[in-house]
PDB file of C-alpha atoms in Angstrom:
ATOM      1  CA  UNK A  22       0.000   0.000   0.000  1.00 93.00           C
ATOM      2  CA  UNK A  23       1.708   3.240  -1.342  1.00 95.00           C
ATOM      3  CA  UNK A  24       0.706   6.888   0.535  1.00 97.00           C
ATOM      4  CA  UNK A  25       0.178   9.807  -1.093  1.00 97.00           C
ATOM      5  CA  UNK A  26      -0.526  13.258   0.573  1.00 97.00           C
ATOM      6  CA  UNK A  27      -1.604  16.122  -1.997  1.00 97.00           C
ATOM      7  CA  UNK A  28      -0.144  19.106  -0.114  1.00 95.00           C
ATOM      8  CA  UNK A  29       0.241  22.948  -0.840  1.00 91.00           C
ATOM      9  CA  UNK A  30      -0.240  25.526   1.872  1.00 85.00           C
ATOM     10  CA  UNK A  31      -1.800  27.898  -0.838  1.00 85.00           C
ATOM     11  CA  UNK A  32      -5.426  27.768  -0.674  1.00 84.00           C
ATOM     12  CA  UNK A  33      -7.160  27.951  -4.487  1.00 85.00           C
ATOM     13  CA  UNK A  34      -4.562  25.840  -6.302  1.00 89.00           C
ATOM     14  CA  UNK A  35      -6.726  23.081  -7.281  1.00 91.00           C
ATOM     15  CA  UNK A  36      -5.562  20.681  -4.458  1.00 94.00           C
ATOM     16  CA  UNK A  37      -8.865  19.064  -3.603  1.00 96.00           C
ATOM     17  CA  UNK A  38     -10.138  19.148  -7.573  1.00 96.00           C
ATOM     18  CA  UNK A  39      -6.963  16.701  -7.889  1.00 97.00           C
ATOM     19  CA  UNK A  40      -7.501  15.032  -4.963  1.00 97.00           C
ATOM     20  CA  UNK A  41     -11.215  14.149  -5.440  1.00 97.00           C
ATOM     21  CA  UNK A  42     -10.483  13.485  -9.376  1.00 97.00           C
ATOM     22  CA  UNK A  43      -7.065  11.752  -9.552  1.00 97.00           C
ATOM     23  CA  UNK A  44      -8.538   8.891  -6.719  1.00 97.00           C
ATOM     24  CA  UNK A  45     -11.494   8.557  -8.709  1.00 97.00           C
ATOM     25  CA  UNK A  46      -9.450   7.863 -12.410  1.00 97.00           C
ATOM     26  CA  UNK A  47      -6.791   5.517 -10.153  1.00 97.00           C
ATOM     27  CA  UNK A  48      -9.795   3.732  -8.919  1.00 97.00           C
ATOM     28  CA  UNK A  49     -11.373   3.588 -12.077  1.00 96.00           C
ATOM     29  CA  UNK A  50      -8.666   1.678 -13.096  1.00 94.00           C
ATOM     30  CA  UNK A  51      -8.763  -1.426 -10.977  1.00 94.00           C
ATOM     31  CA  UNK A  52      -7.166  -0.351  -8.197  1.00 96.00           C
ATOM     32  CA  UNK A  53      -8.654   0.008  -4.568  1.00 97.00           C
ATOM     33  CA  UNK A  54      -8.183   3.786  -3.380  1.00 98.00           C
ATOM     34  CA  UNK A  55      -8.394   5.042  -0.278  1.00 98.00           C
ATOM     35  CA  UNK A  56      -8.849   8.894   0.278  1.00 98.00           C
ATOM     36  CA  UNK A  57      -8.517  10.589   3.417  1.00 97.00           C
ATOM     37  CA  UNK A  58      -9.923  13.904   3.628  1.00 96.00           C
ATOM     38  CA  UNK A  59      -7.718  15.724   6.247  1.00 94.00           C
ATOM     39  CA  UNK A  60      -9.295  19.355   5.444  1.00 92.00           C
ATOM     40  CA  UNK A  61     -11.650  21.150   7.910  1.00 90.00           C
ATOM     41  CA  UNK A  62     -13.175  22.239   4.692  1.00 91.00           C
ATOM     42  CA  UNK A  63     -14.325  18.996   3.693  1.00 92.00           C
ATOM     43  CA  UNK A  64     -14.798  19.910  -0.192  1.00 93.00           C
ATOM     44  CA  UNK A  65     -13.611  16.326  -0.935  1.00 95.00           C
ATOM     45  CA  UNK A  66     -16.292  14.909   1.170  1.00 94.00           C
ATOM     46  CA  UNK A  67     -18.807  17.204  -0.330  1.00 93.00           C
ATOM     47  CA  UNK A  68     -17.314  16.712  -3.259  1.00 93.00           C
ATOM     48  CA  UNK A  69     -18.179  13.059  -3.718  1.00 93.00           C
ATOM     49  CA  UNK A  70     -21.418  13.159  -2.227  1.00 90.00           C
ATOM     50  CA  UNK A  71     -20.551  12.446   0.960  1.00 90.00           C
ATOM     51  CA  UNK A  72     -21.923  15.777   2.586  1.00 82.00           C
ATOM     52  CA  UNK A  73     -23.261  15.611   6.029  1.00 77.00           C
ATOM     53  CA  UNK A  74     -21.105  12.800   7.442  1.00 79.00           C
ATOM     54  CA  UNK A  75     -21.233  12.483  11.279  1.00 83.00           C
ATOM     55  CA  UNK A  76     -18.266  10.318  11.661  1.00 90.00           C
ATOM     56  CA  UNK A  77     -14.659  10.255  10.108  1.00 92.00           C
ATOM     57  CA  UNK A  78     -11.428  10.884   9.973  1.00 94.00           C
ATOM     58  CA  UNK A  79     -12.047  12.636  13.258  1.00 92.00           C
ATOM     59  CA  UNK A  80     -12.708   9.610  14.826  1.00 92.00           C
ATOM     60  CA  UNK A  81     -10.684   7.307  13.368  1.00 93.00           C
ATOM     61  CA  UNK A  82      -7.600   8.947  14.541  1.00 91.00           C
ATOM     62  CA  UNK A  83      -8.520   8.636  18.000  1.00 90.00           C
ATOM     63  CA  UNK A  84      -9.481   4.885  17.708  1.00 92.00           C
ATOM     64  CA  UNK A  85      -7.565   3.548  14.141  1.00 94.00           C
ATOM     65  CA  UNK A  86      -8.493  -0.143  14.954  1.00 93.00           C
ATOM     66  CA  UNK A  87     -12.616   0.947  14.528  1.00 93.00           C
ATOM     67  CA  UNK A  88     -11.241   2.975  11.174  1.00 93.00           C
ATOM     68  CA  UNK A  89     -13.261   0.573   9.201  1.00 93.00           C
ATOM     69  CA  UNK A  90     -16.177   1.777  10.881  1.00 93.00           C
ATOM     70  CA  UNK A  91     -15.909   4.953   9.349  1.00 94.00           C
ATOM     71  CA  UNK A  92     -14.904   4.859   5.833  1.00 95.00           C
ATOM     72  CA  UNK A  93     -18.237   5.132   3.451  1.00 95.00           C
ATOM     73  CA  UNK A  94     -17.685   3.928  -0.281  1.00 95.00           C
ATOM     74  CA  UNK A  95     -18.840   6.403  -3.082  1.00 94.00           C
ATOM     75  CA  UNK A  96     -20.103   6.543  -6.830  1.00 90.00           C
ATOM     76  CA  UNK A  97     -17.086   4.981  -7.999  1.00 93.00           C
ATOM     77  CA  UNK A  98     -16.153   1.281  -7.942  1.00 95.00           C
ATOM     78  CA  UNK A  99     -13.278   0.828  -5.340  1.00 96.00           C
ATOM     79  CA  UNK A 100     -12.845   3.691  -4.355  1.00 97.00           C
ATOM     80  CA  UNK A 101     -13.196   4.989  -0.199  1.00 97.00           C
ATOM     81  CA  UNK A 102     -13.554   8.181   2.149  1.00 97.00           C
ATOM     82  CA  UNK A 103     -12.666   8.511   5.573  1.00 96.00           C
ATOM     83  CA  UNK A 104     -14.434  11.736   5.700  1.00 95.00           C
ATOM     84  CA  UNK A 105     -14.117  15.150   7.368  1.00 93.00           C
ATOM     85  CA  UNK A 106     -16.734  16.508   9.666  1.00 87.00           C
ATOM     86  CA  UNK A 107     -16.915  19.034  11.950  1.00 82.00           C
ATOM     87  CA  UNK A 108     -15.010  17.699  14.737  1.00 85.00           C
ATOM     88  CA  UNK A 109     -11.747  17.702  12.655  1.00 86.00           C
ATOM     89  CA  UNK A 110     -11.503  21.711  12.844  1.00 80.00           C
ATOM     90  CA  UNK A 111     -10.507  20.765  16.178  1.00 80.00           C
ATOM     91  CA  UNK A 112      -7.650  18.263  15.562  1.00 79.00           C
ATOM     92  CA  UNK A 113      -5.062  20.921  14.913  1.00 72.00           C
ATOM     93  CA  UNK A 114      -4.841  21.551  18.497  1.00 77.00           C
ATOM     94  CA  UNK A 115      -5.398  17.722  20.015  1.00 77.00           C
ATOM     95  CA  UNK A 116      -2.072  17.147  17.040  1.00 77.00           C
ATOM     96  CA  UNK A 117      -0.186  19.893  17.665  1.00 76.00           C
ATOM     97  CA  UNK A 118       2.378  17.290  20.153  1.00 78.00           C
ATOM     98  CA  UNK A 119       0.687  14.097  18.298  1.00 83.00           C
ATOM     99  CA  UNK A 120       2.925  14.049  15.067  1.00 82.00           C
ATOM    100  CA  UNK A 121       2.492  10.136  14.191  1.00 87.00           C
ATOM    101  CA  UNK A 122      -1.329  10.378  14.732  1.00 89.00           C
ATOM    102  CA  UNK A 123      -2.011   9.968  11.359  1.00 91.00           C
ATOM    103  CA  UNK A 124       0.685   7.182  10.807  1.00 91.00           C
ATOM    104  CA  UNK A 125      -0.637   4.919  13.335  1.00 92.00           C
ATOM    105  CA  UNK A 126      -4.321   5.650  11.644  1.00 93.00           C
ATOM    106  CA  UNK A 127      -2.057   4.548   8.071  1.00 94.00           C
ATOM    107  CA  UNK A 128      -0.207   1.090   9.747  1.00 92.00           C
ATOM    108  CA  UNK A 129      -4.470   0.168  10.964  1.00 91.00           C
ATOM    109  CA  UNK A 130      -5.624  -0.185   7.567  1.00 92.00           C
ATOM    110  CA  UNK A 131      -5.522  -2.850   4.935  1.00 86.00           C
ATOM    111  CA  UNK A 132      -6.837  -4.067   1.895  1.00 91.00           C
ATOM    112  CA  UNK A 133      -6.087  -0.662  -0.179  1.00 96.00           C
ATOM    113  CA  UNK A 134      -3.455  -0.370  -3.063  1.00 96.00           C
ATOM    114  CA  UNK A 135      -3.008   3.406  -2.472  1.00 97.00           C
ATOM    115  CA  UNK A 136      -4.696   5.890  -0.123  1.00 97.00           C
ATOM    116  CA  UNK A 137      -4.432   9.967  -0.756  1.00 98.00           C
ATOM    117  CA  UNK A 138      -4.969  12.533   1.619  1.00 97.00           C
ATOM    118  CA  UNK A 139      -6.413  16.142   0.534  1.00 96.00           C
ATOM    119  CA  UNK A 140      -4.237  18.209   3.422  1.00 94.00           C
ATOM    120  CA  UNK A 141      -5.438  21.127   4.564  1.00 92.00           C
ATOM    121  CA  UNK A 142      -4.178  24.412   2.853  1.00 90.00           C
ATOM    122  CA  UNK A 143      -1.532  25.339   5.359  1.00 85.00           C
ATOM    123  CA  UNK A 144       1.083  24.365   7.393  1.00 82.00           C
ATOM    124  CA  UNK A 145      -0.427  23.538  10.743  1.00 85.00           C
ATOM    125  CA  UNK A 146      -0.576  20.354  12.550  1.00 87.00           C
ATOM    126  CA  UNK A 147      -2.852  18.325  10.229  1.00 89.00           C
ATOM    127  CA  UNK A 148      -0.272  19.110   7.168  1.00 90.00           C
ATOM    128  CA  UNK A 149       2.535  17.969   9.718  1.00 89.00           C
ATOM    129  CA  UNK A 150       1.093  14.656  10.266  1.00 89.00           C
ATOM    130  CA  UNK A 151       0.242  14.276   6.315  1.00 93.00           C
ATOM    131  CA  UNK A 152       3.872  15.100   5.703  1.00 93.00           C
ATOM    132  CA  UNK A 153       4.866  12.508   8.558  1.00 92.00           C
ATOM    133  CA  UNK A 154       2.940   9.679   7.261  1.00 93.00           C
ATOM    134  CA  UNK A 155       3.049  10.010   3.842  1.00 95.00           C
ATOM    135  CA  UNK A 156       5.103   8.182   1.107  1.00 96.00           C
ATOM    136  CA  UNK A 157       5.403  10.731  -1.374  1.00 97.00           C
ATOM    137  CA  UNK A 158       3.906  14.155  -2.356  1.00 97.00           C
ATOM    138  CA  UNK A 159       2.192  14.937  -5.162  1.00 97.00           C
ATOM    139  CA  UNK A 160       2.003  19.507  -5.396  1.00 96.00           C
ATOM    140  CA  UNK A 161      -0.566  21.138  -7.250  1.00 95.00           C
ATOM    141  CA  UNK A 162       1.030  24.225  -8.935  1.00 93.00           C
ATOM    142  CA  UNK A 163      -1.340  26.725 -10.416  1.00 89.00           C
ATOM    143  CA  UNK A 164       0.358  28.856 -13.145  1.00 82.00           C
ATOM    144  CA  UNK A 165       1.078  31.789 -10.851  1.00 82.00           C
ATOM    145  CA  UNK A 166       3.793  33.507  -9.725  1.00 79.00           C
ATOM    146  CA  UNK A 167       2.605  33.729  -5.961  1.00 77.00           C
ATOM    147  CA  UNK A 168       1.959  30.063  -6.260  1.00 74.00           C
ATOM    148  CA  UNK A 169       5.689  29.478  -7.060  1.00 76.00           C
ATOM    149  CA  UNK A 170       6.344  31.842  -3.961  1.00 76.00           C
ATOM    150  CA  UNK A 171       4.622  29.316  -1.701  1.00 76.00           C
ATOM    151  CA  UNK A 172       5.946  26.272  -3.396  1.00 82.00           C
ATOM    152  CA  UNK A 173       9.503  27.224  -2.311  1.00 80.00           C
ATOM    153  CA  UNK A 174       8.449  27.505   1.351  1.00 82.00           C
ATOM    154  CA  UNK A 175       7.019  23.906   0.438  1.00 86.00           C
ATOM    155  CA  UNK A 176      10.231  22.294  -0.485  1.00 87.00           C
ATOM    156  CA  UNK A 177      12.017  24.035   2.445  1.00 88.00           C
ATOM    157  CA  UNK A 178       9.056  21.807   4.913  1.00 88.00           C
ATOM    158  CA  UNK A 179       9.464  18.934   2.974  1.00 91.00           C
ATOM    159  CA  UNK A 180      13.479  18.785   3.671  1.00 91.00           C
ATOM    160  CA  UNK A 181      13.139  19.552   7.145  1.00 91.00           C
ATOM    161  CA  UNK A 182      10.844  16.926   7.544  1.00 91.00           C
ATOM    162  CA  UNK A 183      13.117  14.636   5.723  1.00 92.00           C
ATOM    163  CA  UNK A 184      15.285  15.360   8.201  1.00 91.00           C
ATOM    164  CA  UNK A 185      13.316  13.977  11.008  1.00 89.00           C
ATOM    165  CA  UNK A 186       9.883  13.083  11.414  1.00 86.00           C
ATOM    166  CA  UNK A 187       9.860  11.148   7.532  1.00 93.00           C
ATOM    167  CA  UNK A 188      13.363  10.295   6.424  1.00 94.00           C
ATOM    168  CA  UNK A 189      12.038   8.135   3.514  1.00 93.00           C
ATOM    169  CA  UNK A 190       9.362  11.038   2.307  1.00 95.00           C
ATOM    170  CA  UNK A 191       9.985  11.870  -1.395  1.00 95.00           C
ATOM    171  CA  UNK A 192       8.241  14.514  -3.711  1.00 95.00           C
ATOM    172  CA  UNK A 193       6.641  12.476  -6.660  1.00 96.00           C
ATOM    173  CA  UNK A 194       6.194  15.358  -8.726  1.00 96.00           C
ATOM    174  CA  UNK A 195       4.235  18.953  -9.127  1.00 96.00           C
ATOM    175  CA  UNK A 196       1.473  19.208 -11.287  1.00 96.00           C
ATOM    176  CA  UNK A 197       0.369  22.405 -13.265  1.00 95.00           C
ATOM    177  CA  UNK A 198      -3.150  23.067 -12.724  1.00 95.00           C
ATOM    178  CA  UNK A 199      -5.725  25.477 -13.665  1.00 92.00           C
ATOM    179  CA  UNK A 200      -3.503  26.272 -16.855  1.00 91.00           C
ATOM    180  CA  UNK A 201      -4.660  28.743 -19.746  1.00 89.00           C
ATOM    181  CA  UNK A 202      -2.280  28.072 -22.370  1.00 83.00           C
ATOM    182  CA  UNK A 203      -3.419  30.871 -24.329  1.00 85.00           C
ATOM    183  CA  UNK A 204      -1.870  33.600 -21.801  1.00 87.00           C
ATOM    184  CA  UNK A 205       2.283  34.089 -21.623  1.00 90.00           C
ATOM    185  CA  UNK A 206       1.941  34.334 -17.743  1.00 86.00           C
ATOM    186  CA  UNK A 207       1.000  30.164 -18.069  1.00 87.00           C
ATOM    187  CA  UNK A 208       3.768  29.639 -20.355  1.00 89.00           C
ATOM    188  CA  UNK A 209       6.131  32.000 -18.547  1.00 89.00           C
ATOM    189  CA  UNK A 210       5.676  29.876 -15.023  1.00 87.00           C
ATOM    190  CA  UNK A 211       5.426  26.514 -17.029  1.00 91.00           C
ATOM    191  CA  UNK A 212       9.257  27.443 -18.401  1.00 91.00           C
ATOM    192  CA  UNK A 213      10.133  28.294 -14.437  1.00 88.00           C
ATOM    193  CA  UNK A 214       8.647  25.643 -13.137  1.00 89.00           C
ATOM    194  CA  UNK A 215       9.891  22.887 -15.410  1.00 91.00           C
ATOM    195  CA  UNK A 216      13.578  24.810 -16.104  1.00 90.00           C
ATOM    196  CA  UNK A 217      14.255  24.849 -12.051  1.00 86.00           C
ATOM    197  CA  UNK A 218      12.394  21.464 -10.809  1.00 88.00           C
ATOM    198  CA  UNK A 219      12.812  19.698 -14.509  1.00 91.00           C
ATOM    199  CA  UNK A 220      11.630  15.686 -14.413  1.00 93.00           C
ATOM    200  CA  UNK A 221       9.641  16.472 -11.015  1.00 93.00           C
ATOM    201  CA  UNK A 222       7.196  17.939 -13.087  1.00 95.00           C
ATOM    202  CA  UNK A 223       4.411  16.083 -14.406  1.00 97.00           C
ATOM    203  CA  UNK A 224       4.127  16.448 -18.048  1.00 95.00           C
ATOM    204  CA  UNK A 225       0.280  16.130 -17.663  1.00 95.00           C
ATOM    205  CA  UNK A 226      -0.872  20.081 -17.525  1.00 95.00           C
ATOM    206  CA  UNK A 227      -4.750  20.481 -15.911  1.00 96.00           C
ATOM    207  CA  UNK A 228      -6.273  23.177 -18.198  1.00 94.00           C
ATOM    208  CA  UNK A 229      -9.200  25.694 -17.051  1.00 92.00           C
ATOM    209  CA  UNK A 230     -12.439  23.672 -17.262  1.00 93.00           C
ATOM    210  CA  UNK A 231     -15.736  24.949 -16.781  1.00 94.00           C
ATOM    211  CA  UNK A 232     -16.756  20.785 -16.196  1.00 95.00           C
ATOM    212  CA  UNK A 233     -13.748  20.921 -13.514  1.00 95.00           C
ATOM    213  CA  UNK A 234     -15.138  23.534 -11.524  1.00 94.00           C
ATOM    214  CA  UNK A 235     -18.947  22.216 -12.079  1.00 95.00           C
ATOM    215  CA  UNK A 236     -18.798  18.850 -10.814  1.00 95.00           C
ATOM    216  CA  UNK A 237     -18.247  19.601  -7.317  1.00 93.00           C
ATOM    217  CA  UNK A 238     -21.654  21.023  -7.242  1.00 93.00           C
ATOM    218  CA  UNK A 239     -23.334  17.720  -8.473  1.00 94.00           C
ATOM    219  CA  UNK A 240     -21.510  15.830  -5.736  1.00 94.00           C
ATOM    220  CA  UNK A 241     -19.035  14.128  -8.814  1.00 94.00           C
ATOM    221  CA  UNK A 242     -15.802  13.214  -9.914  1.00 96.00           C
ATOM    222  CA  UNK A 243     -15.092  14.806 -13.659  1.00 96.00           C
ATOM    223  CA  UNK A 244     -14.811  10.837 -14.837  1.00 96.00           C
ATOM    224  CA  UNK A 245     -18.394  10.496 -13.639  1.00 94.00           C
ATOM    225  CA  UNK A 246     -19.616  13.899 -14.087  1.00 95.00           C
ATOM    226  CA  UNK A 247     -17.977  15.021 -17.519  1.00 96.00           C
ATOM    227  CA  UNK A 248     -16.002  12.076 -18.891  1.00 96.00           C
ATOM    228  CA  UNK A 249     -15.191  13.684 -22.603  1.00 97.00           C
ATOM    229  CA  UNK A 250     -14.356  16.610 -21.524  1.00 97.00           C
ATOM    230  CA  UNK A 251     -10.580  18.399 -21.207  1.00 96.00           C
ATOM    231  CA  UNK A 252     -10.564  18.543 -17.662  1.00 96.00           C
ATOM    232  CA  UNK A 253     -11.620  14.426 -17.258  1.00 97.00           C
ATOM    233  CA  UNK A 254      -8.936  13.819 -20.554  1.00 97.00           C
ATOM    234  CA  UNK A 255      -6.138  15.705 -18.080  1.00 97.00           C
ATOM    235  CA  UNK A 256      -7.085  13.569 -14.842  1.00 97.00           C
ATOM    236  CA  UNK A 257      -6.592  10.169 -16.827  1.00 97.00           C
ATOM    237  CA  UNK A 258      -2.960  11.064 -18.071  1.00 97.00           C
ATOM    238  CA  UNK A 259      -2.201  12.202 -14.896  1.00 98.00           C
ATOM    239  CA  UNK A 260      -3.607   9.410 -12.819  1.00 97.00           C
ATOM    240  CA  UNK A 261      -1.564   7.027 -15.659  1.00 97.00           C
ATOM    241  CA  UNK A 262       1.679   9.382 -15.156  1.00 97.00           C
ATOM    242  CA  UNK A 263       1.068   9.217 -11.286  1.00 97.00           C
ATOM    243  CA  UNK A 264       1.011   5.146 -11.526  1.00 95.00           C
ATOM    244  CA  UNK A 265       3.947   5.046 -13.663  1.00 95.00           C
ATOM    245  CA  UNK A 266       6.020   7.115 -10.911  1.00 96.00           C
ATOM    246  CA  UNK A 267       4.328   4.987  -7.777  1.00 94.00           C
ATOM    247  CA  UNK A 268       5.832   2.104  -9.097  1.00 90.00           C
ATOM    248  CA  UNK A 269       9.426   2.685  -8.652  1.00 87.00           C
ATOM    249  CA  UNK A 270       9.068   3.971  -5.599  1.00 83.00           C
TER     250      UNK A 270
END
């Protein structure tokens, strides 16, 4: 079972869109998928229908032998939520000394190929246990200049952590997302990006995609929701680019 936490502390960058939409395409591929929603927020459990939970994540980090109990399946074939309620607001405090809460949740659970956590969009606690737990990292980029800002402060986390809590932690690769091709400010940070952080990059670029930003609303995953659109063609190659890269690790 390979972990994957989708982290940046930017808020907007299209973290939970790839979250919610590169389980579902994994999943839709034969593989069991496990996703964790570890944001307050809880846009991926609202995302995939899952709205209103009263138990979760929440709970199943205080008591990861009953996490079982708490994971709900959704509209896609093999693929599971531990979702966030309203309790997990809270955890950031309860986690603040508790570093390895979320790993000991991880070494409960069985049966999965891969699970991915949505972190929250920040630093705090929650992130710090993501970071701690997780395999590798996967980095939504949008094609911004303050985004690349934030991304550096990232990488600087990332190597302290490596450091310490999560020696074998690795970064699987940044993806560009919510990219306009048609601008030069895309293009411009697409040169940056790929010219400073070359093969980490994912070649598969998620486009602007009025489908992308609609399915949340319908409580879908763009493969379910849209599946001939841009947006649903740009999950697939990534979720096959993502799979090609989780297998050497």
């Amino acid at each position: 079972m390979k972990v994957l936490g989708i982290v940046n502390q930017k808020g907007g960058v299209g973290k939970t869109t790839t979250a919610v939409n590169l389980a579902a395409y994994l999943a839709a591929g034969g593989r069991k998928v496990l996703l964790l929603d570890m944001d307050p927020q809880g846009n991926a459990t609202s995302g995939l229908g899952l709205r209103g939970a009263e138990q979760g994540l929440y709970e199943a980090l205080g008591e990861p032998a009953r996490a079982a109990e708490y994971t709900l399946p959704t509209l896609q074939d093999g693929l599971f939520v531990l979702p966030s309620t309203p309790d997990l607001a809270g955890a950031g405090v309860e986690l603040a000394d508790d570093p390895d809460a979320l790993t000991r949740l991880l070494a409960s659970v069985g049966g999965y190929d891969l699970v991915l956590i949505d972190a929250p969009p920040s630093l705090g606690p929650l992130t710090v246990n993501v970071l701690a737990a997780t395999d590798a990292l996967l980095i939504p980029l949008q094609a911004e200049y303050y985004a690349l800002e934030g991304l550096a402060g990232l990488m600087e986390t990332v190597e302290r952590v490596q450091g310490g809590l999560n020696p074998r932690l690795k970064v699987l690769g940044v993806v560009l997302t919510m990219f306009d091709g048609r601008t030069n400010l895309a293009q411009e940070v697409e040169t940056m990006v790929r010219g400073h952080f070359g093969e980490l990059v994912f070649w598969s670029v998620v486009p602007r995609n009025v489908r992308l930003s609609e399915a949340p609303s319908f409580s879908k995953p763009i493969n379910v929701f849209a599946p001939l659109s841009s947006g649903a063609a740009a999950y697939k190659r990534l979720a096959d680019e993502v799979m090609q890269r989780v297998e050497k690790i």
